[in-house]
Tab-separated table of C-alpha atoms and ligand atoms in Angstrom:
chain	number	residue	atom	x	y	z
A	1	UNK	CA	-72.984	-21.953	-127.696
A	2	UNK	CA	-74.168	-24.910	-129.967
A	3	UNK	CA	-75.698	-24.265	-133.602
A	4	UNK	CA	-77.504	-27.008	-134.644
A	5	UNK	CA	-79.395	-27.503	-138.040
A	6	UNK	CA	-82.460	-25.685	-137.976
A	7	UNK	CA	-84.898	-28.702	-138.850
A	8	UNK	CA	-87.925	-26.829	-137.898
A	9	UNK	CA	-87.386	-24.618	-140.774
A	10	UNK	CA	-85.618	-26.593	-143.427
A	11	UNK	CA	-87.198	-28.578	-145.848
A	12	UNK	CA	-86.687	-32.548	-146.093
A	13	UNK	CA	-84.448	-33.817	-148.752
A	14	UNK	CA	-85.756	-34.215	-152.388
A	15	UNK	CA	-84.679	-36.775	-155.159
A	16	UNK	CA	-82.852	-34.885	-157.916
A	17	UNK	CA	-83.232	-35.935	-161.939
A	18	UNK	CA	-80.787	-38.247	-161.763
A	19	UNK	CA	-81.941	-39.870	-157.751
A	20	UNK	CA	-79.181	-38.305	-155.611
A	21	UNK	CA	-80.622	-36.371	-152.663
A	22	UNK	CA	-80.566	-33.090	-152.479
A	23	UNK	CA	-80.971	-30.793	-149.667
A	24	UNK	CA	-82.833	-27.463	-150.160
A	25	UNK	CA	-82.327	-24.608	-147.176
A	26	UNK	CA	-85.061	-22.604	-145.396
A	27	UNK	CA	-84.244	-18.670	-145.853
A	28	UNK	CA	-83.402	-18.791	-142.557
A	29	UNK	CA	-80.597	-21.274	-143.188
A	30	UNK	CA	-79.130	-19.047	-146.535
A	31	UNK	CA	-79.452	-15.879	-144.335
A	32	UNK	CA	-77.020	-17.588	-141.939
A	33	UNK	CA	-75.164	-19.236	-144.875
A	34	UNK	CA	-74.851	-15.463	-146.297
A	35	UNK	CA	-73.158	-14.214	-142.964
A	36	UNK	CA	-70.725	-17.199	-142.466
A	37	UNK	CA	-70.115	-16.141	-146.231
A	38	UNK	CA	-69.031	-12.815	-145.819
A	39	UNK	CA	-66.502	-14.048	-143.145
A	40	UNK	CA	-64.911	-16.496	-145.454
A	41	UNK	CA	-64.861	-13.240	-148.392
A	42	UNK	CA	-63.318	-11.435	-145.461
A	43	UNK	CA	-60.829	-13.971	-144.660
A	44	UNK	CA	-59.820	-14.535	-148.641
A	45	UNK	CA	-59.556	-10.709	-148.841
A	46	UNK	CA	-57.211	-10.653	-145.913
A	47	UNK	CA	-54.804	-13.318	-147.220
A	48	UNK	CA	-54.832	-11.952	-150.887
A	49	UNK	CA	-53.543	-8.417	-148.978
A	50	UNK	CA	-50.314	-10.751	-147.324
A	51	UNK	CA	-49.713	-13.074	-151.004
A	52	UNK	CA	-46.371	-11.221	-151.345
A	53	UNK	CA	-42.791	-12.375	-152.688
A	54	UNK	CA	-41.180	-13.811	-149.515
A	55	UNK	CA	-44.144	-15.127	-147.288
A	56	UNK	CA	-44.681	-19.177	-146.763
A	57	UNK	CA	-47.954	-20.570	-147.466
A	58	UNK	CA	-47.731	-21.882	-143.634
A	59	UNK	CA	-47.782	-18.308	-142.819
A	60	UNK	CA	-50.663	-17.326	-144.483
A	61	UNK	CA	-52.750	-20.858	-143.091
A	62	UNK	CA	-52.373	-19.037	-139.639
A	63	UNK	CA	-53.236	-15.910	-140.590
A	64	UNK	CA	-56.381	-17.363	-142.238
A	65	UNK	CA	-57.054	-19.808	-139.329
A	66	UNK	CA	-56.549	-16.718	-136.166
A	67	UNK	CA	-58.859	-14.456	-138.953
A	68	UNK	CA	-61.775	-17.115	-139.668
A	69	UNK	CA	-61.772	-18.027	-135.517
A	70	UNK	CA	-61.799	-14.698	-134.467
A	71	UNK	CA	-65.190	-14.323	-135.580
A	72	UNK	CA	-67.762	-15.589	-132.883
A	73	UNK	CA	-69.525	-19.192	-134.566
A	74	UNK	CA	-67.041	-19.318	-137.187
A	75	UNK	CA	-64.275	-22.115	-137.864
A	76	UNK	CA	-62.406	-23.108	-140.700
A	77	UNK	CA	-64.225	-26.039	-142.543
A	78	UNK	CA	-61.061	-27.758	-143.916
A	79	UNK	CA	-58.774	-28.191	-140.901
A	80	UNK	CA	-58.853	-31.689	-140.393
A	81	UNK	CA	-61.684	-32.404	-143.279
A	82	UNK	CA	-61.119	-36.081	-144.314
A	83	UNK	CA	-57.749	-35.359	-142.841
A	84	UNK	CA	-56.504	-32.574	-144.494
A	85	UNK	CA	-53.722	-30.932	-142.598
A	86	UNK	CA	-54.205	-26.614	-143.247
A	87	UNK	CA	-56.734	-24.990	-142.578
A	88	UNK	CA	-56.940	-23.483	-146.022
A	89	UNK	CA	-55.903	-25.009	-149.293
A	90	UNK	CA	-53.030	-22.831	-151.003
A	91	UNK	CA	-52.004	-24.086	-154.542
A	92	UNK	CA	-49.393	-22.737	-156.187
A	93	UNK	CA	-48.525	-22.609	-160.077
A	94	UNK	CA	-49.642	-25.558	-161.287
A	95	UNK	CA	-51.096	-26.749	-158.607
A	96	UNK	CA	-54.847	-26.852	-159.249
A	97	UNK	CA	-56.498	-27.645	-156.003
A	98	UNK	CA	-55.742	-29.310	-152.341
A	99	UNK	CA	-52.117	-27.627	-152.018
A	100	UNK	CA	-51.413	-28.307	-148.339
A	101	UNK	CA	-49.782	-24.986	-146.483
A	102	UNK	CA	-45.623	-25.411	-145.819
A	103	UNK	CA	-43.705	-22.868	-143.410
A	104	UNK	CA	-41.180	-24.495	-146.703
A	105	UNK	CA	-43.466	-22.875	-148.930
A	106	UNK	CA	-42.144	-19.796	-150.277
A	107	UNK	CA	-43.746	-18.044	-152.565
A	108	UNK	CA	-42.175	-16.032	-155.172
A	109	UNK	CA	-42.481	-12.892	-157.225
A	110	UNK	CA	-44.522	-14.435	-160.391
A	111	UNK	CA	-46.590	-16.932	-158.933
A	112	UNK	CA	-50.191	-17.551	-158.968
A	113	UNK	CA	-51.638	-18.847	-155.882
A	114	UNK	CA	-55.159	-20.113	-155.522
A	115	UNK	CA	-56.618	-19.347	-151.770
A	116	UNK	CA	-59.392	-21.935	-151.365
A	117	UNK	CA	-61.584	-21.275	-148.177
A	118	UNK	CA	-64.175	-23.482	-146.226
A	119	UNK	CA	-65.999	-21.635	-143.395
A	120	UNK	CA	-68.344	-23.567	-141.021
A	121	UNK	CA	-70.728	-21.105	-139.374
A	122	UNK	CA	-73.453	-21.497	-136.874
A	123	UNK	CA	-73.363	-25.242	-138.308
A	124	UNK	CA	-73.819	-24.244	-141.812
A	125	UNK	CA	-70.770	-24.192	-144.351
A	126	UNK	CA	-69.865	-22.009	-147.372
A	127	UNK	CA	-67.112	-22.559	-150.032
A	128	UNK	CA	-65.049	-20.104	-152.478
A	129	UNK	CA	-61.972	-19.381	-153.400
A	130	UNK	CA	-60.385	-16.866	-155.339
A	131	UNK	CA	-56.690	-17.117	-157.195
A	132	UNK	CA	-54.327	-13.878	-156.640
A	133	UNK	CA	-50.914	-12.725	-158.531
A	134	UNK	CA	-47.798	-12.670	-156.246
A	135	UNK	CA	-46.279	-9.183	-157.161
A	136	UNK	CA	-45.755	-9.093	-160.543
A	137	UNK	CA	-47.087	-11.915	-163.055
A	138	UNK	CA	-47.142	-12.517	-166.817
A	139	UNK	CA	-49.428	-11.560	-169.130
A	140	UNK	CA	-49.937	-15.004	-169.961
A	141	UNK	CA	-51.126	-15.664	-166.343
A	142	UNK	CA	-53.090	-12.594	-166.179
A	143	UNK	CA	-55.135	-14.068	-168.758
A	144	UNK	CA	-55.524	-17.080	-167.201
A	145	UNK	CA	-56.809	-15.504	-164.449
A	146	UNK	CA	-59.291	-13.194	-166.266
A	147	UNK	CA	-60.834	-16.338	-168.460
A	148	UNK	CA	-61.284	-18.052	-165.192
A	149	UNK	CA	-63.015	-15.361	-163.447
A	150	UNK	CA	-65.109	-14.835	-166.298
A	151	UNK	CA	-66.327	-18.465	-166.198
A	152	UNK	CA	-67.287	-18.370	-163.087
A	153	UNK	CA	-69.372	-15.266	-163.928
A	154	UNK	CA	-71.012	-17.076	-166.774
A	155	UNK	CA	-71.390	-19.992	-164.361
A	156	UNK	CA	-73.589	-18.070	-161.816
A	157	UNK	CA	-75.330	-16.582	-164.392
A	158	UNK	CA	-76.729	-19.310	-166.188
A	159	UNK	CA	-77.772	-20.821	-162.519
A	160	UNK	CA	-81.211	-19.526	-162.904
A	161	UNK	CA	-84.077	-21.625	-161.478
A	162	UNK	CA	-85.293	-23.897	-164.085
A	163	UNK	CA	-81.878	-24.431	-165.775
A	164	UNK	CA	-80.025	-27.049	-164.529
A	165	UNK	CA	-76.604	-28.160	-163.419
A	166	UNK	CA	-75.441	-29.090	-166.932
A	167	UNK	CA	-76.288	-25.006	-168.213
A	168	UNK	CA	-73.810	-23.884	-165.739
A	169	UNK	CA	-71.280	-26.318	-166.965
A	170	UNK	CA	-71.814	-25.628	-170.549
A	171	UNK	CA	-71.358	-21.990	-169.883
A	172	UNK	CA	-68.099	-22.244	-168.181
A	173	UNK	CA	-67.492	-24.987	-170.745
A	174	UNK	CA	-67.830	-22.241	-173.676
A	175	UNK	CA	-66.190	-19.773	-172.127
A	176	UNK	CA	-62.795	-21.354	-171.455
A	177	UNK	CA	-62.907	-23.282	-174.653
A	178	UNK	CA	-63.159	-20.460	-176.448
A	179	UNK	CA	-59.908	-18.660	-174.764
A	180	UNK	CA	-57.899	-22.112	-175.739
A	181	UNK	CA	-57.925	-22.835	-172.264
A	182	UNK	CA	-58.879	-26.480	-170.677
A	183	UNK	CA	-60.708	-27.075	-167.433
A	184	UNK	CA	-59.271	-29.706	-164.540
A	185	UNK	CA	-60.352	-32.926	-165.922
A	186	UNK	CA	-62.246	-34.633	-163.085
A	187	UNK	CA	-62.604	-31.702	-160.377
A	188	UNK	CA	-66.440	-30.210	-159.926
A	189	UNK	CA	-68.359	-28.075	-157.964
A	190	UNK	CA	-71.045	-29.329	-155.677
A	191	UNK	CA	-73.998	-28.604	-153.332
A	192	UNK	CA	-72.788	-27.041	-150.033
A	193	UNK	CA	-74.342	-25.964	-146.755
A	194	UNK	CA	-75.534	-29.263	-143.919
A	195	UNK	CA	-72.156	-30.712	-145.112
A	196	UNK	CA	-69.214	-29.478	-146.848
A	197	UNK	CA	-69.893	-31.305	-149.847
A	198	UNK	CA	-73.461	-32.411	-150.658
A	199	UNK	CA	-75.454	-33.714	-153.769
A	200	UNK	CA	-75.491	-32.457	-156.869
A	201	UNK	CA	-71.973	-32.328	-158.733
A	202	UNK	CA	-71.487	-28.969	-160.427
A	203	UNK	CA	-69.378	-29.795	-163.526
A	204	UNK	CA	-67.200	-27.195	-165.380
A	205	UNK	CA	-68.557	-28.963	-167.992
A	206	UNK	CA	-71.948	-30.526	-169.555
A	207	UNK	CA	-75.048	-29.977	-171.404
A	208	UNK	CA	-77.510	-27.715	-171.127
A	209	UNK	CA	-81.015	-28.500	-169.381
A	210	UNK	CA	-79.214	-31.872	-168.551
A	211	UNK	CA	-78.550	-33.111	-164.694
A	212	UNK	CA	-80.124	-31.851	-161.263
A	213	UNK	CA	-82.635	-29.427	-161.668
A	214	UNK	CA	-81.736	-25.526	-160.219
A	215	UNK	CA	-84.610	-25.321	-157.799
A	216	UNK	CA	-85.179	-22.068	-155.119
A	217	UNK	CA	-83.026	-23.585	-151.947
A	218	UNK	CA	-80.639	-25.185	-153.761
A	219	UNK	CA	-77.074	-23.911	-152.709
A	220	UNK	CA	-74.124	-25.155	-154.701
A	221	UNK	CA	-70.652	-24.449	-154.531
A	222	UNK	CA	-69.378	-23.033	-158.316
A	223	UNK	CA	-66.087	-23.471	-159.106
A	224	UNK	CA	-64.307	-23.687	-162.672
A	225	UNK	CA	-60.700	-25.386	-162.535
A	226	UNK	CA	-58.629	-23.415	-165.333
A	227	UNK	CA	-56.048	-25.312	-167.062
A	228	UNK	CA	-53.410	-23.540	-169.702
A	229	UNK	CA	-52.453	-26.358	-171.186
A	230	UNK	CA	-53.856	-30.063	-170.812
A	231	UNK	CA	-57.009	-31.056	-168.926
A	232	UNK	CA	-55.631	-34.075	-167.642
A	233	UNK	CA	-54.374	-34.074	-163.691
A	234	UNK	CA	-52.597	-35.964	-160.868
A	235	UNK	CA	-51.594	-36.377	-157.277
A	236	UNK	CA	-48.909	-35.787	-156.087
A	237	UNK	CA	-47.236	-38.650	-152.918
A	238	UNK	CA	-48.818	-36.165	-150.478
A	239	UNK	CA	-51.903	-37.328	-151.858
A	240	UNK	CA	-53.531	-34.413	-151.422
A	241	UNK	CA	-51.388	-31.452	-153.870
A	242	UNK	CA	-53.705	-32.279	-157.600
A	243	UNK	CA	-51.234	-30.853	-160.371
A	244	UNK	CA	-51.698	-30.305	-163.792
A	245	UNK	CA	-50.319	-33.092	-165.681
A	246	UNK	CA	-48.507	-30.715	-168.104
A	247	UNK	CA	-46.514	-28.649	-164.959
A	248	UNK	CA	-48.573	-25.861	-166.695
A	249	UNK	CA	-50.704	-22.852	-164.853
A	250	UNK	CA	-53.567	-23.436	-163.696
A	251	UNK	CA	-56.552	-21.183	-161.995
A	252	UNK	CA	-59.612	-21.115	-159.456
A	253	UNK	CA	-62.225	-19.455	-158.812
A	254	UNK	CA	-65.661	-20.297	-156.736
A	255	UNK	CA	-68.435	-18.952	-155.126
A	256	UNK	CA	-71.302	-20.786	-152.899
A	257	UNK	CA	-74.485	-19.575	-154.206
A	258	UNK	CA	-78.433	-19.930	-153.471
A	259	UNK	CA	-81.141	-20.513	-156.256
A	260	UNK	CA	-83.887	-18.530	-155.515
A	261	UNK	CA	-86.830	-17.092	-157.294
A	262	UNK	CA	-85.488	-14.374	-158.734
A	263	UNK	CA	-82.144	-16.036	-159.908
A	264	UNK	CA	-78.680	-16.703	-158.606
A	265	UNK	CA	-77.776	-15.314	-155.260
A	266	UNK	CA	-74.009	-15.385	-154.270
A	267	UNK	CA	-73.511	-15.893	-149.971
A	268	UNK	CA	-69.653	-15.490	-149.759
A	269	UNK	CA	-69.535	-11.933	-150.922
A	270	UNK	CA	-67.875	-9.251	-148.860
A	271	UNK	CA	-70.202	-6.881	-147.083
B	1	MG	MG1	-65.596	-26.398	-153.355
């Protein structure tokens, strides 16, 4: 069966404040956003149970790829997504983003790894990721992990219609600031849903009631890039793996999320 865009019921692209085009969804389309979401919260719950000393990052691609397909409508988003090679993205250490899965990659008691998760479903995508302790980690990276989920927290919050994108980034801004941490110079969040990545760019960064306007229908894709030491980044020859320029930790978190009326509603929740 063929899902295509619903263009009876969605809305046609609007300038945003500063002219890119953004796409708002119908309810319909968030509904279905919301469902494909709670497969891709499934599928990052269900390789966050196998991140254990010993297994390969190849391993757990698989496992994500035969868990996301076995779900009528859904496949993963990434496989083959301006050529990327996994079906997932699984960054380890200081590996911020993009880490491409390795039967080589073995994953060891200490590490941090960052499970990053496009699902398309019924023709509409959704976008998070989460980043999990293998066994037992220090309490240096614990932190790390805590400040980052707390920016995205404070990200999502201050996504209220009316603000706009630069509130969210000053809130995750403040927050990771303020725990001497730096976020992934560069790397932003973005609108999500007809494509993968859409209009606006969702800093980790900015000022507030600056940049695209949070309007009901607007879904964006949230994600704060947590740094322990520098901000600065770069690419390693696979030219996908971005690394913090320091070899220090560094942490993800994101959530795809609808304005609405009544504020911020996260779609790739677990039911
Ligand atoms: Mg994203």
């Amino acid at each position: 069966m063929k899902y295509g865009i619903d263009s009876s019921t969605h809305s046609p692209p609007r300038r945003g404040t500063a002219g890119e085009l953004i796409q708002l969804k119908s309810s319909r389309e968030i509904e279905r956003m919301a469902a494909g979401g709670q497969i891709l919260a499934a599928a990052i719950a269900f390789v966050a149970e196998r991140t254990v000393p010993g297994v390969s990052t190849g391993e757990l691609d698989g496992l994500a790829e035969g868990f996301i397909r076995s779900h009528d409508g859904a496949v993963p988003a990434f496989k083959w997504l301006y050529g990327f090679p996994g079906s997932i993205c699984l960054s380890v250490n200081q590996e911020i983003v993009h880490g491409i899965p390795s039967p080589t990659r073995v994953l060891q008691e200490g590490d941090l790894l960052s499970i990053d998760v496009g699902v398309k479903y019924q023709g509409l995508y959704t976008d998070a990721a989460a980043t999990v302790p293998v066994g037992v980690v220090s309490e240096e990276s614990l932190r790390l992990l805590a400040v980052t989920h707390a920016a995205l927290a404070a990200g999502i919050e201050a996504a209220q219609p009316g603000n706009h994108v630069g509130d969210i980034g000053a809130a995750i801004y403040g927050i990771v600031s303020a725990a001497g941490m730096t976020v992934a110079k560069d790397l932003v969040g973005h609108g999500v849903g007809l494509e993968p990545h859409e209009e606006p760019q969702v800093p980790n960064q900015g000022k507030p009631k600056r940049g695209a306007k949070l309007v009901p229908g607007l879904t964006i894709a949230i994600e704060p890039m947590v740094n322990l030491g520098v901000s600065e980044t770069r690419t390693l020859s696979d030219r996908w793996t971005v690394v913090t320029a320091d070899g220090k930790r560094s942490a993800h978190f994101e959530h795809t999320i609808a304005i609405t009326e009544s504020g911020p509603r996260i779609l790739t929740l677990a039911s």
